[in-house]
mmCIF file of C-alpha atoms and ligand atoms in Angstrom:
data_model
loop_
_atom_site.group_PDB
_atom_site.id
_atom_site.type_symbol
_atom_site.label_atom_id
_atom_site.label_comp_id
_atom_site.label_asym_id
_atom_site.label_seq_id
_atom_site.Cartn_x
_atom_site.Cartn_y
_atom_site.Cartn_z
ATOM 1 C CA MET A 3 -98.329 -311.447 45.314
ATOM 2 C CA SER A 4 -100.351 -311.784 41.812
ATOM 3 C CA SER A 5 -103.842 -312.943 40.616
ATOM 4 C CA ALA A 6 -104.716 -314.686 37.629
ATOM 5 C CA LYS A 7 -107.619 -314.601 36.044
ATOM 6 C CA GLY A 8 -107.342 -314.965 32.636
ATOM 7 C CA SER A 9 -104.378 -315.633 30.518
ATOM 8 C CA ALA A 10 -102.737 -313.377 28.928
ATOM 9 C CA SER A 11 -99.320 -314.058 26.879
ATOM 10 C CA ALA A 12 -96.610 -312.585 24.804
ATOM 11 C CA SER A 13 -98.306 -313.741 21.806
ATOM 12 C CA SER A 14 -101.631 -312.310 23.117
ATOM 13 C CA PRO A 15 -103.374 -310.408 19.800
ATOM 14 C CA ALA A 16 -103.255 -307.558 22.182
ATOM 15 C CA ALA A 17 -99.752 -307.552 22.738
ATOM 16 C CA LEU A 18 -98.152 -304.410 20.476
ATOM 17 C CA PRO A 19 -94.682 -305.219 19.079
ATOM 18 C CA PRO A 20 -91.273 -304.405 19.532
ATOM 19 C CA GLY A 21 -91.386 -300.787 17.362
ATOM 20 C CA SER A 22 -95.135 -300.365 17.572
ATOM 21 C CA VAL A 23 -95.725 -296.178 19.409
ATOM 22 C CA ILE A 24 -96.054 -295.608 23.067
ATOM 23 C CA GLY A 25 -97.562 -292.267 23.397
ATOM 24 C CA ILE A 26 -96.711 -289.900 27.150
ATOM 25 C CA VAL A 27 -98.953 -287.307 27.799
ATOM 26 C CA GLY A 28 -96.109 -285.489 30.386
ATOM 27 C CA GLY A 29 -92.852 -284.298 30.552
ATOM 28 C CA GLY A 30 -92.064 -284.951 33.447
ATOM 29 C CA GLN A 31 -89.402 -286.771 35.104
ATOM 30 C CA LEU A 32 -92.397 -290.127 35.424
ATOM 31 C CA GLY A 33 -92.143 -289.872 31.733
ATOM 32 C CA ARG A 34 -88.301 -290.148 31.178
ATOM 33 C CA MET A 35 -88.302 -292.960 33.036
ATOM 34 C CA LEU A 36 -91.462 -294.353 31.368
ATOM 35 C CA ALA A 37 -90.203 -293.431 28.593
ATOM 36 C CA LEU A 38 -86.428 -294.969 29.350
ATOM 37 C CA ALA A 39 -88.084 -298.393 30.506
ATOM 38 C CA ALA A 40 -90.087 -298.524 27.398
ATOM 39 C CA TYR A 41 -86.790 -298.070 24.638
ATOM 40 C CA GLY A 42 -85.642 -301.181 27.167
ATOM 41 C CA LEU A 43 -88.202 -303.539 25.909
ATOM 42 C CA GLY A 44 -87.788 -302.209 22.237
ATOM 43 C CA PHE A 45 -90.853 -300.420 21.688
ATOM 44 C CA ARG A 46 -90.728 -296.538 20.373
ATOM 45 C CA VAL A 47 -91.661 -293.168 22.950
ATOM 46 C CA HIS A 48 -93.453 -290.394 21.708
ATOM 47 C CA VAL A 49 -93.577 -287.927 24.712
ATOM 48 C CA TYR A 50 -96.884 -284.631 24.122
ATOM 49 C CA ALA A 51 -94.560 -282.077 26.876
ATOM 50 C CA GLU A 52 -94.682 -278.877 27.081
ATOM 51 C CA THR A 53 -91.196 -277.271 25.800
ATOM 52 C CA GLU A 54 -88.104 -279.369 25.196
ATOM 53 C CA GLU A 55 -86.309 -279.265 28.885
ATOM 54 C CA ASP A 56 -88.513 -281.853 30.341
ATOM 55 C CA PRO A 57 -87.274 -284.219 31.548
ATOM 56 C CA ALA A 58 -89.000 -287.324 29.718
ATOM 57 C CA ALA A 59 -88.728 -284.637 26.321
ATOM 58 C CA LEU A 60 -84.305 -285.020 26.149
ATOM 59 C CA VAL A 61 -84.558 -289.012 25.968
ATOM 60 C CA THR A 62 -86.351 -289.482 22.911
ATOM 61 C CA PRO A 63 -86.562 -287.503 19.711
ATOM 62 C CA PHE A 64 -90.387 -287.541 19.087
ATOM 63 C CA ARG A 65 -92.003 -285.501 20.260
ATOM 64 C CA THR A 66 -94.971 -283.002 20.602
ATOM 65 C CA PHE A 67 -94.992 -279.699 22.500
ATOM 66 C CA GLY A 68 -97.887 -278.551 22.875
ATOM 67 C CA ARG A 69 -99.737 -276.664 26.108
ATOM 68 C CA LEU A 70 -101.569 -279.478 28.598
ATOM 69 C CA ASP A 71 -105.116 -277.782 28.103
ATOM 70 C CA ASP A 72 -104.506 -277.656 24.465
ATOM 71 C CA ALA A 73 -106.945 -280.438 23.557
ATOM 72 C CA ALA A 74 -107.242 -279.711 19.801
ATOM 73 C CA ALA A 75 -102.927 -281.091 20.436
ATOM 74 C CA LEU A 76 -103.656 -283.744 22.568
ATOM 75 C CA ALA A 77 -106.619 -285.412 20.438
ATOM 76 C CA GLN A 78 -104.207 -284.542 17.414
ATOM 77 C CA PHE A 79 -100.940 -286.218 19.677
ATOM 78 C CA SER A 80 -102.834 -288.937 20.317
ATOM 79 C CA ARG A 81 -104.330 -289.954 17.114
ATOM 80 C CA LYS A 82 -100.654 -290.673 16.264
ATOM 81 C CA VAL A 83 -99.825 -292.710 17.985
ATOM 82 C CA ASP A 84 -100.755 -296.813 19.414
ATOM 83 C CA VAL A 85 -101.220 -296.712 22.802
ATOM 84 C CA VAL A 86 -101.886 -293.446 24.598
ATOM 85 C CA THR A 87 -100.857 -293.286 28.351
ATOM 86 C CA PHE A 88 -100.349 -290.126 31.094
ATOM 87 C CA GLU A 89 -97.336 -289.151 33.340
ATOM 88 C CA PHE A 90 -99.629 -287.464 36.050
ATOM 89 C CA GLU A 91 -103.258 -287.050 36.227
ATOM 90 C CA ASN A 92 -104.101 -283.655 35.838
ATOM 91 C CA VAL A 93 -104.774 -284.336 31.824
ATOM 92 C CA ASP A 94 -108.028 -282.641 30.282
ATOM 93 C CA VAL A 95 -110.330 -285.687 30.008
ATOM 94 C CA SER A 96 -112.117 -283.979 27.896
ATOM 95 C CA ALA A 97 -110.237 -283.607 25.132
ATOM 96 C CA PHE A 98 -109.621 -287.001 24.761
ATOM 97 C CA GLN A 99 -112.407 -288.556 24.766
ATOM 98 C CA GLY A 100 -112.555 -286.667 21.757
ATOM 99 C CA ALA A 101 -110.264 -287.661 20.269
ATOM 100 C CA LYS A 102 -111.529 -290.334 18.460
ATOM 101 C CA ALA A 103 -108.317 -291.361 18.042
ATOM 102 C CA PRO A 104 -108.650 -295.272 17.702
ATOM 103 C CA ALA A 105 -105.416 -296.789 20.424
ATOM 104 C CA PRO A 106 -106.466 -296.995 23.479
ATOM 105 C CA PHE A 107 -105.905 -294.553 26.476
ATOM 106 C CA ARG A 108 -104.528 -296.866 29.474
ATOM 107 C CA PRO A 109 -105.157 -296.350 32.050
ATOM 108 C CA PRO A 110 -108.888 -295.898 31.073
ATOM 109 C CA LEU A 111 -109.810 -291.935 31.558
ATOM 110 C CA ARG A 112 -112.691 -292.939 33.902
ATOM 111 C CA ALA A 113 -109.222 -293.676 36.676
ATOM 112 C CA PHE A 114 -107.999 -289.806 35.625
ATOM 113 C CA GLU A 115 -111.952 -288.249 36.477
ATOM 114 C CA ILE A 116 -111.270 -290.024 39.873
ATOM 115 C CA ALA A 117 -108.399 -288.857 41.048
ATOM 116 C CA GLN A 118 -108.106 -285.954 39.955
ATOM 117 C CA ASP A 119 -111.176 -284.293 42.395
ATOM 118 C CA ARG A 120 -110.806 -285.758 45.856
ATOM 119 C CA TRP A 121 -114.495 -284.851 46.740
ATOM 120 C CA VAL A 122 -115.201 -288.227 43.856
ATOM 121 C CA GLU A 123 -112.356 -289.875 44.555
ATOM 122 C CA LYS A 124 -113.304 -289.995 48.262
ATOM 123 C CA GLN A 125 -116.967 -291.052 47.091
ATOM 124 C CA THR A 126 -115.686 -293.930 44.791
ATOM 125 C CA LEU A 127 -113.749 -295.176 47.141
ATOM 126 C CA ASP A 128 -116.466 -294.898 50.214
ATOM 127 C CA ARG A 129 -119.240 -296.397 47.875
ATOM 128 C CA LEU A 130 -116.588 -299.662 46.854
ATOM 129 C CA GLY A 131 -116.547 -300.368 50.403
ATOM 130 C CA ILE A 132 -112.593 -298.824 51.044
ATOM 131 C CA ALA A 133 -111.612 -297.198 53.862
ATOM 132 C CA VAL A 134 -111.682 -294.068 54.108
ATOM 133 C CA ALA A 135 -111.555 -290.610 56.581
ATOM 134 C CA PRO A 136 -114.210 -289.039 57.565
ATOM 135 C CA PHE A 137 -115.351 -285.798 54.185
ATOM 136 C CA ARG A 138 -117.667 -283.667 53.750
ATOM 137 C CA ALA A 139 -117.802 -281.591 50.362
ATOM 138 C CA ILE A 140 -117.130 -277.462 51.108
ATOM 139 C CA ASP A 141 -118.488 -274.881 48.765
ATOM 140 C CA THR A 142 -119.755 -272.462 51.378
ATOM 141 C CA ARG A 143 -118.526 -270.931 54.009
ATOM 142 C CA GLU A 144 -121.843 -272.689 56.398
ATOM 143 C CA ASP A 145 -120.664 -275.771 55.026
ATOM 144 C CA LEU A 146 -117.711 -275.083 56.773
ATOM 145 C CA ALA A 147 -118.497 -274.498 60.453
ATOM 146 C CA GLN A 148 -121.524 -277.914 59.966
ATOM 147 C CA GLY A 149 -118.053 -280.249 58.757
ATOM 148 C CA LEU A 150 -116.359 -278.421 61.429
ATOM 149 C CA ARG A 151 -119.383 -279.207 64.816
ATOM 150 C CA GLU A 152 -120.136 -283.130 62.731
ATOM 151 C CA LEU A 153 -116.168 -284.535 62.394
ATOM 152 C CA ALA A 154 -115.986 -282.902 65.410
ATOM 153 C CA GLY A 155 -112.343 -282.580 65.983
ATOM 154 C CA PRO A 156 -109.608 -281.498 63.517
ATOM 155 C CA ALA A 157 -109.918 -281.925 59.455
ATOM 156 C CA ILE A 158 -108.156 -280.343 56.830
ATOM 157 C CA LEU A 159 -109.687 -278.225 53.935
ATOM 158 C CA LYS A 160 -108.357 -279.466 51.019
ATOM 159 C CA THR A 161 -108.996 -278.417 47.514
ATOM 160 C CA ARG A 162 -111.232 -280.774 45.570
ATOM 161 C CA ARG A 163 -108.628 -279.789 41.992
ATOM 162 C CA PHE A 164 -104.878 -279.416 41.524
ATOM 163 C CA GLY A 165 -103.704 -280.383 44.864
ATOM 164 C CA TYR A 166 -100.271 -281.341 45.239
ATOM 165 C CA ASP A 167 -97.306 -282.303 48.272
ATOM 166 C CA GLY A 168 -99.641 -280.004 50.360
ATOM 167 C CA LYS A 169 -100.349 -277.232 48.575
ATOM 168 C CA GLY A 170 -104.065 -276.404 48.222
ATOM 169 C CA GLN A 171 -104.482 -277.717 52.414
ATOM 170 C CA TRP A 172 -105.281 -276.721 55.285
ATOM 171 C CA LYS A 173 -105.288 -277.599 59.250
ATOM 172 C CA VAL A 174 -108.220 -276.348 61.133
ATOM 173 C CA THR A 175 -108.822 -277.223 65.290
ATOM 174 C CA ASP A 176 -110.665 -273.957 65.368
ATOM 175 C CA ARG A 177 -113.437 -271.347 64.292
ATOM 176 C CA ALA A 178 -110.392 -269.202 63.610
ATOM 177 C CA ASP A 179 -108.920 -271.632 61.498
ATOM 178 C CA ALA A 180 -111.207 -272.032 59.693
ATOM 179 C CA ASP A 181 -112.417 -267.935 58.700
ATOM 180 C CA GLN A 182 -108.474 -267.446 57.896
ATOM 181 C CA ALA A 183 -108.354 -271.309 55.465
ATOM 182 C CA PHE A 184 -111.857 -270.535 53.679
ATOM 183 C CA ALA A 185 -110.434 -267.288 53.116
ATOM 184 C CA GLU A 186 -107.453 -268.445 51.982
ATOM 185 C CA LEU A 187 -109.835 -271.464 49.120
ATOM 186 C CA ALA A 188 -111.275 -268.317 47.070
ATOM 187 C CA GLY A 189 -113.912 -269.746 46.385
ATOM 188 C CA ALA A 190 -112.856 -272.781 45.077
ATOM 189 C CA PRO A 191 -114.553 -275.864 45.785
ATOM 190 C CA ALA A 192 -112.997 -278.227 48.646
ATOM 191 C CA ILE A 193 -113.355 -281.434 51.305
ATOM 192 C CA LEU A 194 -112.951 -280.709 54.989
ATOM 193 C CA GLU A 195 -111.614 -284.884 55.841
ATOM 194 C CA ALA A 196 -111.436 -285.871 59.447
ATOM 195 C CA TYR A 197 -107.037 -285.063 60.563
ATOM 196 C CA VAL A 198 -106.359 -289.250 60.416
ATOM 197 C CA ALA A 199 -103.863 -289.290 63.356
ATOM 198 C CA PHE A 200 -102.003 -291.938 61.761
ATOM 199 C CA GLU A 201 -98.514 -294.146 62.767
ATOM 200 C CA SER A 202 -97.477 -294.638 58.925
ATOM 201 C CA GLU A 203 -98.035 -294.040 55.878
ATOM 202 C CA LEU A 204 -97.904 -296.316 53.407
ATOM 203 C CA SER A 205 -97.952 -296.969 49.185
ATOM 204 C CA VAL A 206 -99.230 -299.722 47.272
ATOM 205 C CA ILE A 207 -97.905 -299.986 43.367
ATOM 206 C CA LEU A 208 -100.758 -302.483 42.371
ATOM 207 C CA ALA A 209 -99.891 -303.174 38.084
ATOM 208 C CA ARG A 210 -102.918 -304.773 36.308
ATOM 209 C CA ASP A 211 -102.226 -305.945 32.762
ATOM 210 C CA VAL A 212 -105.076 -306.381 30.165
ATOM 211 C CA SER A 213 -106.623 -309.545 30.427
ATOM 212 C CA GLY A 214 -107.309 -308.362 34.100
ATOM 213 C CA ALA A 215 -104.634 -310.732 35.764
ATOM 214 C CA THR A 216 -102.555 -308.088 38.839
ATOM 215 C CA GLU A 217 -99.404 -307.547 40.740
ATOM 216 C CA ALA A 218 -98.425 -305.756 43.659
ATOM 217 C CA PHE A 219 -95.126 -304.511 44.421
ATOM 218 C CA PRO A 220 -93.958 -304.967 47.889
ATOM 219 C CA ILE A 221 -95.348 -302.242 50.040
ATOM 220 C CA ALA A 222 -92.473 -299.444 50.581
ATOM 221 C CA ARG A 223 -92.960 -297.211 54.417
ATOM 222 C CA ASN A 224 -92.884 -293.235 53.471
ATOM 223 C CA ASP A 225 -91.800 -290.355 55.380
ATOM 224 C CA HIS A 226 -93.357 -286.353 54.687
ATOM 225 C CA GLU A 227 -90.537 -283.553 55.161
ATOM 226 C CA ASN A 228 -92.445 -280.637 54.801
ATOM 227 C CA HIS A 229 -95.700 -282.335 52.796
ATOM 228 C CA ILE A 230 -93.488 -283.429 50.270
ATOM 229 C CA LEU A 231 -92.003 -287.406 50.754
ATOM 230 C CA LYS A 232 -88.427 -287.912 51.603
ATOM 231 C CA ARG A 233 -87.848 -291.227 51.781
ATOM 232 C CA SER A 234 -89.447 -294.624 51.857
ATOM 233 C CA THR A 235 -88.397 -298.485 52.890
ATOM 234 C CA VAL A 236 -88.701 -301.196 51.739
ATOM 235 C CA PRO A 237 -89.697 -303.557 53.010
ATOM 236 C CA GLY A 238 -91.870 -301.128 55.100
ATOM 237 C CA GLY A 239 -92.110 -303.662 58.459
ATOM 238 C CA TYR A 240 -96.294 -304.119 57.677
ATOM 239 C CA SER A 241 -97.349 -307.186 58.801
ATOM 240 C CA GLU A 242 -99.362 -310.185 56.621
ATOM 241 C CA PRO A 243 -102.967 -308.981 57.151
ATOM 242 C CA VAL A 244 -101.764 -305.263 56.968
ATOM 243 C CA GLU A 245 -100.595 -305.544 53.645
ATOM 244 C CA ARG A 246 -103.277 -308.187 52.171
ATOM 245 C CA GLU A 247 -106.149 -305.552 52.958
ATOM 246 C CA ALA A 248 -103.848 -303.172 51.352
ATOM 247 C CA ILE A 249 -104.146 -304.563 48.459
ATOM 248 C CA GLN A 250 -107.582 -306.033 47.848
ATOM 249 C CA MET A 251 -108.281 -302.241 48.913
ATOM 250 C CA ALA A 252 -106.683 -301.364 45.402
ATOM 251 C CA ASN A 253 -107.632 -304.694 43.857
ATOM 252 C CA THR A 254 -110.992 -303.582 44.059
ATOM 253 C CA LEU A 255 -110.580 -300.628 42.859
ATOM 254 C CA ALA A 256 -108.515 -301.860 39.652
ATOM 255 C CA SER A 257 -111.295 -304.231 38.505
ATOM 256 C CA SER A 258 -114.211 -301.546 39.046
ATOM 257 C CA LEU A 259 -112.344 -299.339 36.612
ATOM 258 C CA ASP A 260 -110.735 -301.961 34.583
ATOM 259 C CA TYR A 261 -108.167 -300.945 34.577
ATOM 260 C CA VAL A 262 -105.048 -301.376 32.642
ATOM 261 C CA GLY A 263 -101.282 -300.319 34.222
ATOM 262 C CA VAL A 264 -100.026 -299.004 37.351
ATOM 263 C CA LEU A 265 -102.386 -297.592 40.021
ATOM 264 C CA THR A 266 -101.146 -296.775 43.332
ATOM 265 C CA LEU A 267 -102.999 -296.190 46.499
ATOM 266 C CA GLU A 268 -101.373 -293.821 49.505
ATOM 267 C CA LEU A 269 -103.198 -294.955 52.818
ATOM 268 C CA PHE A 270 -102.628 -294.320 56.096
ATOM 269 C CA ALA A 271 -102.396 -296.511 59.334
ATOM 270 C CA LEU A 272 -103.676 -296.082 62.579
ATOM 271 C CA THR A 273 -101.679 -297.595 65.372
ATOM 272 C CA ASP A 274 -105.127 -300.056 65.760
ATOM 273 C CA GLY A 275 -103.866 -302.145 62.376
ATOM 274 C CA ARG A 276 -106.554 -299.894 60.438
ATOM 275 C CA LEU A 277 -106.559 -299.071 57.097
ATOM 276 C CA VAL A 278 -107.744 -295.466 55.158
ATOM 277 C CA VAL A 279 -106.998 -294.519 52.046
ATOM 278 C CA ASN A 280 -105.436 -291.472 51.699
ATOM 279 C CA GLU A 281 -105.152 -290.907 47.273
ATOM 280 C CA ILE A 282 -104.790 -292.399 44.946
ATOM 281 C CA ALA A 283 -102.142 -291.845 41.862
ATOM 282 C CA PRO A 284 -103.434 -293.272 38.510
ATOM 283 C CA ARG A 285 -99.743 -293.713 37.406
ATOM 284 C CA VAL A 286 -96.138 -294.820 38.647
ATOM 285 C CA HIS A 287 -95.434 -292.910 41.992
ATOM 286 C CA ASN A 288 -92.497 -291.210 43.360
ATOM 287 C CA SER A 289 -92.542 -294.124 46.345
ATOM 288 C CA GLY A 290 -91.880 -297.093 44.243
ATOM 289 C CA HIS A 291 -88.651 -295.622 42.681
ATOM 290 C CA TRP A 292 -87.208 -298.349 44.540
ATOM 291 C CA THR A 293 -87.611 -300.533 42.103
ATOM 292 C CA LEU A 294 -85.552 -299.544 39.635
ATOM 293 C CA ASP A 295 -82.474 -301.160 41.995
ATOM 294 C CA ALA A 296 -83.852 -303.478 44.801
ATOM 295 C CA CYS A 297 -86.825 -305.298 42.716
ATOM 296 C CA SER A 298 -86.585 -308.303 39.618
ATOM 297 C CA VAL A 299 -89.633 -305.660 37.565
ATOM 298 C CA SER A 300 -89.126 -301.923 37.923
ATOM 299 C CA GLN A 301 -92.937 -300.406 38.219
ATOM 300 C CA PHE A 302 -92.103 -298.058 35.045
ATOM 301 C CA GLU A 303 -90.957 -302.457 32.356
ATOM 302 C CA GLN A 304 -94.333 -302.877 34.552
ATOM 303 C CA HIS A 305 -96.189 -299.688 33.565
ATOM 304 C CA ILE A 306 -94.805 -300.308 30.416
ATOM 305 C CA ARG A 307 -95.721 -304.208 29.747
ATOM 306 C CA ALA A 308 -99.574 -303.792 31.144
ATOM 307 C CA ILE A 309 -100.136 -301.528 28.845
ATOM 308 C CA THR A 310 -98.616 -303.029 25.841
ATOM 309 C CA GLY A 311 -100.830 -305.532 26.426
ATOM 310 C CA LEU A 312 -97.459 -307.923 27.326
ATOM 311 C CA PRO A 313 -97.351 -310.095 30.978
ATOM 312 C CA LEU A 314 -96.677 -308.608 33.883
ATOM 313 C CA ARG A 315 -93.320 -310.330 36.347
ATOM 314 C CA ARG A 316 -94.082 -310.888 39.228
ATOM 315 C CA PRO A 317 -91.455 -308.196 41.353
ATOM 316 C CA GLU A 318 -88.955 -309.526 44.293
ATOM 317 C CA LEU A 319 -87.742 -307.712 46.428
ATOM 318 C CA LEU A 320 -83.992 -308.103 46.222
ATOM 319 C CA ARG A 321 -82.574 -306.702 48.797
ATOM 320 C CA PRO A 322 -84.504 -304.050 51.972
ATOM 321 C CA ALA A 323 -83.787 -300.902 50.180
ATOM 322 C CA VAL A 324 -84.743 -297.172 51.199
ATOM 323 C CA MET A 325 -85.465 -294.516 47.855
ATOM 324 C CA GLU A 326 -83.934 -290.557 48.803
ATOM 325 C CA ASN A 327 -85.615 -287.590 46.516
ATOM 326 C CA LEU A 328 -82.952 -285.387 46.123
ATOM 327 C CA LEU A 329 -84.874 -282.192 47.115
ATOM 328 C CA GLY A 330 -83.861 -278.399 45.235
ATOM 329 C CA PRO A 331 -79.981 -277.909 45.894
ATOM 330 C CA GLU A 332 -79.299 -280.690 47.708
ATOM 331 C CA VAL A 333 -78.910 -282.686 45.100
ATOM 332 C CA THR A 334 -75.463 -280.619 43.870
ATOM 333 C CA LYS A 335 -74.422 -282.400 47.428
ATOM 334 C CA VAL A 336 -74.337 -286.162 46.824
ATOM 335 C CA TRP A 337 -73.297 -285.684 42.648
ATOM 336 C CA THR A 338 -70.109 -284.047 44.301
ATOM 337 C CA ASP A 339 -69.981 -286.636 46.990
ATOM 338 C CA ARG A 340 -66.539 -289.017 46.418
ATOM 339 C CA SER A 341 -68.255 -292.565 48.597
ATOM 340 C CA VAL A 342 -70.516 -294.020 45.878
ATOM 341 C CA THR A 343 -72.505 -295.584 48.376
ATOM 342 C CA SER A 344 -75.965 -295.547 46.799
ATOM 343 C CA SER A 345 -76.905 -295.413 43.298
ATOM 344 C CA LEU A 346 -78.626 -292.199 41.214
ATOM 345 C CA HIS A 347 -81.119 -290.798 39.182
ATOM 346 C CA LEU A 348 -81.376 -286.815 38.206
ATOM 347 C CA TYR A 349 -84.150 -286.673 35.916
ATOM 348 C CA GLY A 350 -82.452 -284.201 34.318
ATOM 349 C CA LYS A 351 -83.332 -280.508 35.528
ATOM 350 C CA SER A 352 -81.316 -277.419 34.799
ATOM 351 C CA GLU A 353 -82.854 -275.295 37.595
ATOM 352 C CA ALA A 354 -82.774 -276.508 41.568
ATOM 353 C CA ARG A 355 -85.364 -274.581 42.371
ATOM 354 C CA ASP A 356 -86.268 -275.488 46.850
ATOM 355 C CA GLY A 357 -88.199 -277.847 47.147
ATOM 356 C CA ARG A 358 -87.970 -279.524 43.316
ATOM 357 C CA LYS A 359 -87.797 -283.221 42.732
ATOM 358 C CA MET A 360 -84.478 -282.897 40.580
ATOM 359 C CA GLY A 361 -83.473 -287.309 41.233
ATOM 360 C CA HIS A 362 -83.401 -290.335 43.802
ATOM 361 C CA ARG A 363 -81.036 -292.549 44.954
ATOM 362 C CA THR A 364 -82.063 -295.878 46.678
ATOM 363 C CA TYR A 365 -79.127 -296.885 49.115
ATOM 364 C CA TRP A 366 -79.514 -300.587 51.263
ATOM 365 C CA GLN A 367 -80.904 -300.364 53.992
ATOM 366 C CA GLU A 368 -78.573 -301.653 56.765
ATOM 367 C CA GLN A 369 -78.454 -304.843 58.375
ATOM 368 C CA PRO A 370 -79.331 -305.276 61.644
HETATM 369 P P1 ADP B 21 -100.550 -284.394 47.732
HETATM 370 O O1 ADP B 21 -102.127 -284.317 46.928
HETATM 371 O O2 ADP B 21 -100.844 -282.655 48.575
HETATM 372 O O3 ADP B 21 -100.474 -285.478 48.298
HETATM 373 P P2 ADP B 21 -102.250 -285.683 50.191
HETATM 374 O O4 ADP B 21 -103.802 -285.499 50.349
HETATM 375 O O5 ADP B 21 -101.313 -286.627 50.173
HETATM 376 O O6 ADP B 21 -101.655 -284.338 49.258
HETATM 377 O O7 ADP B 21 -101.546 -285.343 51.922
HETATM 378 C C1 ADP B 21 -100.262 -284.451 51.289
HETATM 379 C C2 ADP B 21 -99.774 -284.999 53.314
HETATM 380 O O8 ADP B 21 -100.681 -284.913 54.341
HETATM 381 C C3 ADP B 21 -100.103 -286.522 53.798
HETATM 382 O O9 ADP B 21 -99.360 -287.366 53.240
HETATM 383 C C4 ADP B 21 -100.471 -286.645 55.219
HETATM 384 O O10 ADP B 21 -98.679 -286.382 55.178
HETATM 385 C C5 ADP B 21 -101.072 -285.397 55.780
HETATM 386 N N1 ADP B 21 -102.825 -285.618 54.797
HETATM 387 C C6 ADP B 21 -103.538 -285.710 54.451
HETATM 388 N N2 ADP B 21 -104.474 -285.710 55.245
HETATM 389 C C7 ADP B 21 -104.605 -286.148 55.747
HETATM 390 C C8 ADP B 21 -105.591 -286.346 57.147
HETATM 391 N N3 ADP B 21 -106.851 -286.295 56.751
HETATM 392 N N4 ADP B 21 -105.853 -286.607 58.326
HETATM 393 C C9 ADP B 21 -103.689 -286.407 58.506
HETATM 394 N N5 ADP B 21 -102.458 -285.789 57.932
HETATM 395 C C10 ADP B 21 -103.101 -285.748 55.898
HETATM 396 MG MG1 MG B 22 -100.249 -287.216 48.890
#
């Protein structure tokens, strides 16, 4: 689904020419796949990574190594490239605000301020009229007791910052849970959210270009195991009105931020057909990896197109597909599998620790 606002074209003055340098902050697998897509379009990529072994640092000769909280180094890095983009959301926004870089930040830094703090995130969505689960800010033990009374049912306590793959979250149903969870918070600011009895989880991945035109990818249904994404299935089997509403939610947020790049919304589908946004990611997303093999354009190419001023391509599902994450040691079983029935993507990580995202594979959905 697309919206044509304005008319960017390859000859738009905003488009960066081939050979321009894209700065990617972060060295993980998302940065790696973004870098590979950027090289496919004739750009160069300068990665800011923590170590030489980082997945993205292994695929380009242009690297800066530093800590991700080193404001001076990040500012210096952003002055060396033609556009700055990001492969993860917990970046030091103030470092970039102070960088005085001539290069644009795409997506805009405001998107990171929102995505980094679950309280700001939920408030922003709520104010835009985008449905979220009822939530309360929790700073004290009293806030938690009051929040539980007000939400009147099972709830989830989450740290406002730095949570991922279910870390920093506690399900709270009674007073004993609440005491234990509050102790584990150890004073970190938190929010309490009503527990949503969802039918399924889905994600919308939307790209918005410099002219404001948008393209949404087909919507995937996501299955988690141990709070980590295990599988994305596309098409997700949602009704057209549900898909339209989900895309509209993403469009509303993207245009309110004058967003440029790929933006992801994670949502819950309720049994009565309502949608509730769980969280946002101002970047390409694990649930969109199937686009590398089963779509007319990948989320990585689409992001690079958006941030360099190129026109977006129309995403079309080529064949119903399932993307499966390869977590920890299970990756070794797959790369020795002689019956090659799926396309394999490995991220170049040497140590297969439990739960670590080592790669993914995409296979075709069985035909009925
Ligand atoms: P993370 O940053 O770790 O991805 P999320 O907020 O997405 O954190 O939560 C991880 C998972 O926990 C979700 O994908 C969902 O399965 C479950 N979850 C989170 N919030 C809720 C909620 N309010 N109600 C029910 N399940 C939830
Ligand atoms: Mg999540």
